Short mmCIF file of C-alpha atoms in Angstrom, two decimals:
data_model
loop_
_atom_site.label_atom_id
_atom_site.label_comp_id
_atom_site.label_asym_id
_atom_site.label_seq_id
_atom_site.Cartn_x
_atom_site.Cartn_y
_atom_site.Cartn_z
CA MET W 1 7.73 139.13 -61.30
CA ALA W 2 11.32 139.59 -62.59
CA VAL W 3 10.97 136.71 -64.98
CA GLU W 4 7.58 137.99 -66.20
CA ARG W 5 9.14 141.37 -66.74
CA LEU W 6 11.87 139.83 -68.88
CA GLU W 7 9.36 137.79 -70.81
CA SER W 8 7.35 140.93 -71.47
CA LYS W 9 10.45 142.80 -72.71
CA SER W 10 11.54 139.80 -74.85
CA GLY W 11 8.32 140.17 -76.77
CA ASN W 12 9.47 143.57 -77.96
CA VAL W 13 12.91 142.19 -78.72
CA THR W 14 11.34 139.49 -80.84
CA LYS W 15 9.62 142.14 -82.98
CA ILE W 16 13.00 143.70 -83.73
CA LEU W 17 14.45 140.33 -84.60
CA GLU W 18 11.60 139.45 -86.91
CA ALA W 19 12.15 142.74 -88.74
CA ASN W 20 15.90 142.24 -89.17
CA GLN W 21 15.94 138.48 -90.06
CA PHE W 22 17.08 137.56 -86.54
CA ASP W 23 20.37 139.55 -86.64
CA TRP W 24 21.27 139.54 -82.93
CA GLU W 25 24.08 142.11 -83.31
CA ASP W 26 21.81 144.53 -85.07
CA ALA W 27 19.08 143.95 -82.42
CA LEU W 28 21.56 144.79 -79.63
CA TYR W 29 22.65 147.93 -81.53
CA LYS W 30 19.02 149.06 -81.86
CA LEU W 31 18.31 148.46 -78.14
CA LEU W 32 21.50 150.26 -77.05
CA MET W 33 20.70 153.19 -79.27
CA ARG W 34 17.19 153.47 -77.80
CA TYR W 35 18.46 153.59 -74.29
CA PHE W 36 21.40 155.86 -75.02
CA GLY W 37 18.79 158.47 -75.83
CA LEU W 38 16.97 158.17 -72.48
CA LYS W 39 13.28 159.19 -72.61
CA VAL W 40 14.01 162.59 -74.12
CA ASN W 41 15.74 161.43 -77.28
CA ASN W 42 14.84 157.73 -77.51
CA GLU W 43 12.66 158.20 -80.63
CA ALA W 44 15.45 160.14 -82.43
CA PHE W 45 17.97 157.46 -81.56
CA GLU W 46 15.64 154.72 -82.76
CA TYR W 47 15.09 156.57 -86.00
CA LEU W 48 18.86 156.91 -86.47
CA ALA W 49 19.44 153.22 -85.77
CA ASN W 50 16.88 152.37 -88.50
CA ILE W 51 18.42 154.63 -91.19
CA LEU W 52 22.03 153.69 -90.26
CA PRO W 53 22.25 149.88 -90.01
CA PHE W 54 24.76 148.26 -87.71
CA LYS W 55 26.23 146.25 -90.64
CA THR W 56 27.17 149.53 -92.31
CA LEU W 57 29.04 150.72 -89.19
CA LEU W 58 30.63 147.35 -88.74
CA LYS W 59 32.23 147.49 -92.22
CA HIS W 60 34.34 150.46 -90.94
CA SER W 61 34.52 149.60 -87.22
CA ASP W 62 38.31 149.59 -87.32
CA ASN W 63 38.24 153.29 -88.23
CA LEU W 64 36.87 155.41 -85.37
CA LEU W 65 36.73 158.57 -87.42
CA GLN W 66 34.54 157.04 -90.08
CA VAL W 67 32.20 155.40 -87.56
CA GLU W 68 31.74 158.71 -85.79
CA ALA W 69 31.31 160.55 -89.10
CA MET W 70 28.50 158.19 -90.09
CA LEU W 71 26.71 158.51 -86.78
CA MET W 72 27.04 162.31 -86.59
CA GLY W 73 26.31 162.78 -90.27
CA CYS W 74 23.22 160.62 -90.45
CA ALA W 75 22.00 162.38 -87.23
CA GLY W 76 22.14 165.67 -89.12
CA PHE W 77 24.89 167.24 -86.97
CA LEU W 78 27.36 167.85 -89.82
CA GLU W 79 25.19 170.17 -91.96
CA ASP W 80 26.63 173.41 -90.58
CA ASP W 81 29.57 175.49 -91.88
CA PHE W 82 32.31 174.67 -89.37
CA SER W 83 35.53 176.49 -88.63
CA GLU W 84 37.12 173.87 -86.31
CA GLU W 85 39.30 171.15 -87.86
CA TYR W 86 37.67 168.08 -86.32
CA PRO W 87 33.97 168.65 -87.41
CA LEU W 88 35.36 169.63 -90.86
CA LEU W 89 37.20 166.34 -90.95
CA LEU W 90 34.06 164.42 -89.94
CA LYS W 91 32.06 166.28 -92.60
CA ARG W 92 34.53 165.29 -95.36
CA GLU W 93 34.53 161.69 -94.21
CA PHE W 94 30.76 161.60 -94.05
CA SER W 95 30.44 162.89 -97.61
CA VAL W 96 32.48 159.84 -98.79
CA MET W 97 30.51 157.37 -96.59
CA LYS W 98 27.22 158.91 -97.66
CA ALA W 99 28.01 158.41 -101.35
CA LYS W 100 29.46 154.88 -100.73
CA PHE W 101 26.47 153.53 -98.74
CA ASN W 102 23.72 155.85 -100.04
CA LEU W 103 23.07 157.02 -96.45
CA LEU W 104 20.14 159.13 -95.34
CA THR W 105 20.31 162.18 -93.10
CA MET W 106 17.73 163.05 -90.50
CA PRO W 107 16.80 166.67 -89.49
CA ALA W 108 19.01 167.89 -86.62
CA GLU W 109 15.87 169.56 -85.17
CA ARG W 110 14.66 166.12 -84.03
CA TRP W 111 17.29 166.14 -81.32
CA LYS W 112 16.56 167.74 -77.95
CA PHE W 113 19.20 169.47 -75.79
CA MET W 114 16.98 171.52 -73.52
CA ARG W 115 16.67 170.61 -69.78
CA MET W 116 19.31 167.87 -70.11
CA ARG W 117 22.59 167.34 -68.40
CA PRO W 118 25.36 168.06 -70.89
CA SER W 119 26.70 164.50 -70.30
CA ASN W 120 23.47 163.20 -71.80
CA PHE W 121 23.58 165.45 -74.89
CA PRO W 122 23.02 163.36 -78.03
CA THR W 123 26.33 164.51 -79.50
CA ILE W 124 28.18 163.02 -76.54
CA ARG W 125 26.12 159.83 -76.63
CA LEU W 126 26.75 159.35 -80.33
CA ALA W 127 30.56 159.93 -79.85
CA GLN W 128 30.44 157.25 -77.11
CA MET W 129 28.51 154.84 -79.35
CA ALA W 130 31.17 155.34 -82.02
CA GLN W 131 33.81 154.28 -79.49
CA LEU W 132 31.66 151.29 -78.45
CA VAL W 133 31.41 150.04 -82.04
CA HIS W 134 35.14 150.78 -82.68
CA LYS W 135 36.24 148.99 -79.50
CA ASN W 136 34.01 145.93 -79.68
CA GLY W 137 32.82 145.27 -83.20
CA CYS W 138 30.37 142.47 -82.80
CA LEU W 139 29.39 143.21 -79.22
CA PHE W 140 26.59 140.63 -78.69
CA SER W 141 28.99 137.75 -79.16
CA LYS W 142 31.25 139.18 -76.46
CA ILE W 143 28.28 139.76 -74.09
CA LYS W 144 27.17 136.18 -74.56
CA ALA W 145 30.66 135.03 -73.45
CA ALA W 146 30.71 137.31 -70.40
CA LYS W 147 30.51 135.57 -67.03
CA ASN W 148 29.34 138.54 -64.97
CA THR W 149 28.42 142.19 -65.15
CA ALA W 150 31.95 143.31 -64.42
CA GLU W 151 32.97 141.79 -67.77
CA VAL W 152 30.02 143.45 -69.47
CA LYS W 153 30.88 146.82 -67.98
CA ASP W 154 34.40 146.46 -69.23
CA LEU W 155 33.01 146.21 -72.71
CA PHE W 156 31.03 149.44 -72.08
CA ASP W 157 34.08 151.21 -70.65
CA VAL W 158 34.54 153.85 -73.36
CA LYS W 159 34.95 157.56 -73.60
CA ALA W 160 34.17 160.06 -76.44
CA SER W 161 37.00 161.03 -78.74
CA ALA W 162 39.52 163.76 -77.87
CA TYR W 163 37.46 166.61 -79.44
CA TRP W 164 34.71 166.02 -76.95
CA GLU W 165 36.95 166.50 -73.99
CA THR W 166 36.57 170.23 -74.56
CA HIS W 167 33.09 170.28 -76.27
CA TRP W 168 29.53 169.29 -75.46
CA ARG W 169 28.31 170.35 -78.94
CA PHE W 170 30.07 171.17 -82.25
CA GLY W 171 31.54 174.64 -82.13
CA PHE W 172 31.01 175.32 -78.41
CA SER W 173 34.20 175.03 -76.33
CA THR W 174 34.14 174.12 -72.63
CA GLU W 175 36.69 173.34 -69.95
CA SER W 176 38.50 170.06 -70.50
CA LYS W 177 36.79 166.96 -69.13
CA PRO W 178 36.87 163.34 -70.44
CA LYS W 179 33.37 162.12 -71.43
CA HIS W 180 33.24 158.57 -70.17
CA LEU W 181 30.23 156.29 -70.48
CA GLY W 182 29.23 156.33 -66.79
CA GLU W 183 28.50 153.55 -64.41
CA THR W 184 24.83 154.59 -64.18
CA THR W 185 24.43 154.52 -67.95
CA ALA W 186 26.09 151.11 -68.11
CA ASP W 187 23.53 149.85 -65.56
CA VAL W 188 20.64 151.26 -67.68
CA LEU W 189 21.98 149.42 -70.74
CA ILE W 190 22.37 146.12 -68.86
CA ILE W 191 18.85 146.33 -67.42
CA ASN W 192 17.07 147.43 -70.59
CA ALA W 193 19.12 146.07 -73.47
CA VAL W 194 21.59 143.36 -72.45
CA ALA W 195 19.39 141.31 -70.03
CA PRO W 196 16.21 141.29 -72.20
CA LEU W 197 18.20 140.34 -75.31
CA LEU W 198 20.04 137.52 -73.55
CA PHE W 199 16.81 136.27 -72.06
CA CYS W 200 15.16 136.29 -75.47
CA TYR W 201 18.15 134.48 -76.96
CA GLY W 202 17.87 131.82 -74.22
CA LYS W 203 14.18 131.39 -74.77
CA LEU W 204 14.35 131.10 -78.61
CA HIS W 205 17.32 128.72 -78.44
CA LYS W 206 15.83 126.75 -75.49
CA ASP W 207 18.98 127.38 -73.47
CA GLU W 208 18.02 127.83 -69.83
CA SER W 209 21.57 128.76 -68.81
CA VAL W 210 21.40 131.93 -70.92
CA CYS W 211 18.11 132.91 -69.34
CA GLU W 212 19.67 132.38 -65.95
CA THR W 213 22.62 134.53 -66.94
CA ALA W 214 20.17 137.37 -67.85
CA LEU W 215 18.70 137.17 -64.33
CA GLN W 216 22.14 136.91 -62.77
CA PHE W 217 23.16 140.16 -64.60
CA LEU W 218 20.13 141.90 -63.14
CA GLU W 219 20.92 140.60 -59.73
CA GLU W 220 24.48 141.93 -59.97
CA THR W 221 23.33 145.33 -61.08
CA GLU W 222 22.54 148.27 -58.76
CA ALA W 223 18.97 148.86 -57.78
CA GLU W 224 17.19 151.50 -59.90
CA ASP W 225 16.09 154.76 -58.35
CA ASN W 226 12.79 156.15 -59.58
CA ALA W 227 9.50 157.43 -58.22
CA ILE W 228 7.86 153.96 -58.20
CA ILE W 229 10.75 152.29 -56.38
CA ARG W 230 10.82 155.17 -53.83
CA HIS W 231 7.10 154.85 -53.35
CA TYR W 232 7.46 151.17 -52.43
CA ALA W 233 10.35 152.04 -50.13
CA GLN W 234 8.10 154.39 -48.10
CA TYR W 235 6.05 151.30 -47.24
CA GLY W 236 9.05 149.19 -46.21
CA ILE W 237 9.54 147.34 -49.47
CA THR W 238 13.16 148.07 -50.42
CA ALA W 239 15.03 146.62 -53.37
CA GLU W 240 18.62 145.47 -53.11
CA ASN W 241 19.41 145.06 -56.83
CA ALA W 242 18.05 145.61 -60.36
CA MET W 243 16.35 142.18 -60.43
CA GLN W 244 14.20 143.31 -57.45
CA THR W 245 13.49 146.75 -58.86
CA GLN W 246 12.46 145.20 -62.22
CA ALA W 247 10.15 142.82 -60.24
CA LEU W 248 8.61 145.80 -58.41
CA LEU W 249 8.13 147.76 -61.62
CA HIS W 250 6.34 144.81 -63.18
CA LEU W 251 4.20 144.42 -60.00
CA TYR W 252 3.24 148.06 -60.17
CA SER W 253 2.48 148.16 -63.93
CA TYR W 254 0.51 144.88 -64.17
CA PHE W 255 -1.10 144.54 -60.72
CA CYS W 256 -1.06 147.65 -58.52
CA LYS W 257 -1.87 150.14 -61.32
CA ARG W 258 -4.59 147.94 -62.72
CA LYS W 259 -6.02 147.24 -59.23
CA ARG W 260 -5.54 143.47 -59.64
CA CYS W 261 -5.06 143.08 -55.88
CA LEU W 262 -7.06 139.84 -55.62
CA GLU W 263 -4.78 138.19 -58.24
CA CYS W 264 -1.65 139.26 -56.37
CA ARG W 265 -0.25 137.27 -53.47
CA ILE W 266 0.99 140.48 -51.78
CA GLY W 267 -2.42 142.14 -52.31
CA ASN W 268 -4.16 139.07 -50.87
CA ALA W 269 -1.88 139.13 -47.82
CA LEU W 270 -2.57 142.83 -47.18
CA LEU W 271 -6.31 142.44 -47.60
CA HIS W 272 -6.41 139.62 -45.09
CA LEU W 273 -4.46 141.37 -42.38
#
């Protein structure tokens, strides 16, 4: 079930690769952006990833201010009249980058803040993405070289720039608190972006060891906690890691939900009790 789940996800990854001439770094960027947004903002993050290519960010990855300016500016968050120094600085940098790369700007109204934890606000996530690009540059090549999830999580160990220690949104001050990319978010990115992309890479390059690494990363990642996993747990089927939760999610989506009990070994066993 876990392998089938990865094969299903790798189909979606292949579509991204076909559209970007098999640029693996750009594909990882697009996947990370999607899951940075969670369900609430995933469409907005996907749109932003499409109008702001990874190659453009990479050209200035050594300059955190410029990377953050491009992300915030293209997201539409720099259109206001600011009084604080940092957003004004970002706005000036973005005007230069916008002219240099002919960048597009999306309406800020596409972003949702309601009924969200402040740590998941798109402004915080974009500031963390800026740090991720600044710290790692070509991230996929480093993930391919990683031997375990501890090394992958070290790559994801970033925090938003200093301004965000006292802000959740531009112009709204809060008490000081570092905005680290949390362990739970890192797990989400490994499960939904890193493992599927690695698995797809292994399949397309006929490298079984890379496919096994993708499964290993899932096995080393904490089990997911959602309604479907809790439902299985009520009946004594508990998952110990993300490989098992992904297997259960695939089982639910493709067998239980579709009432394909006779095609399922578990369903057959239950029916013949």
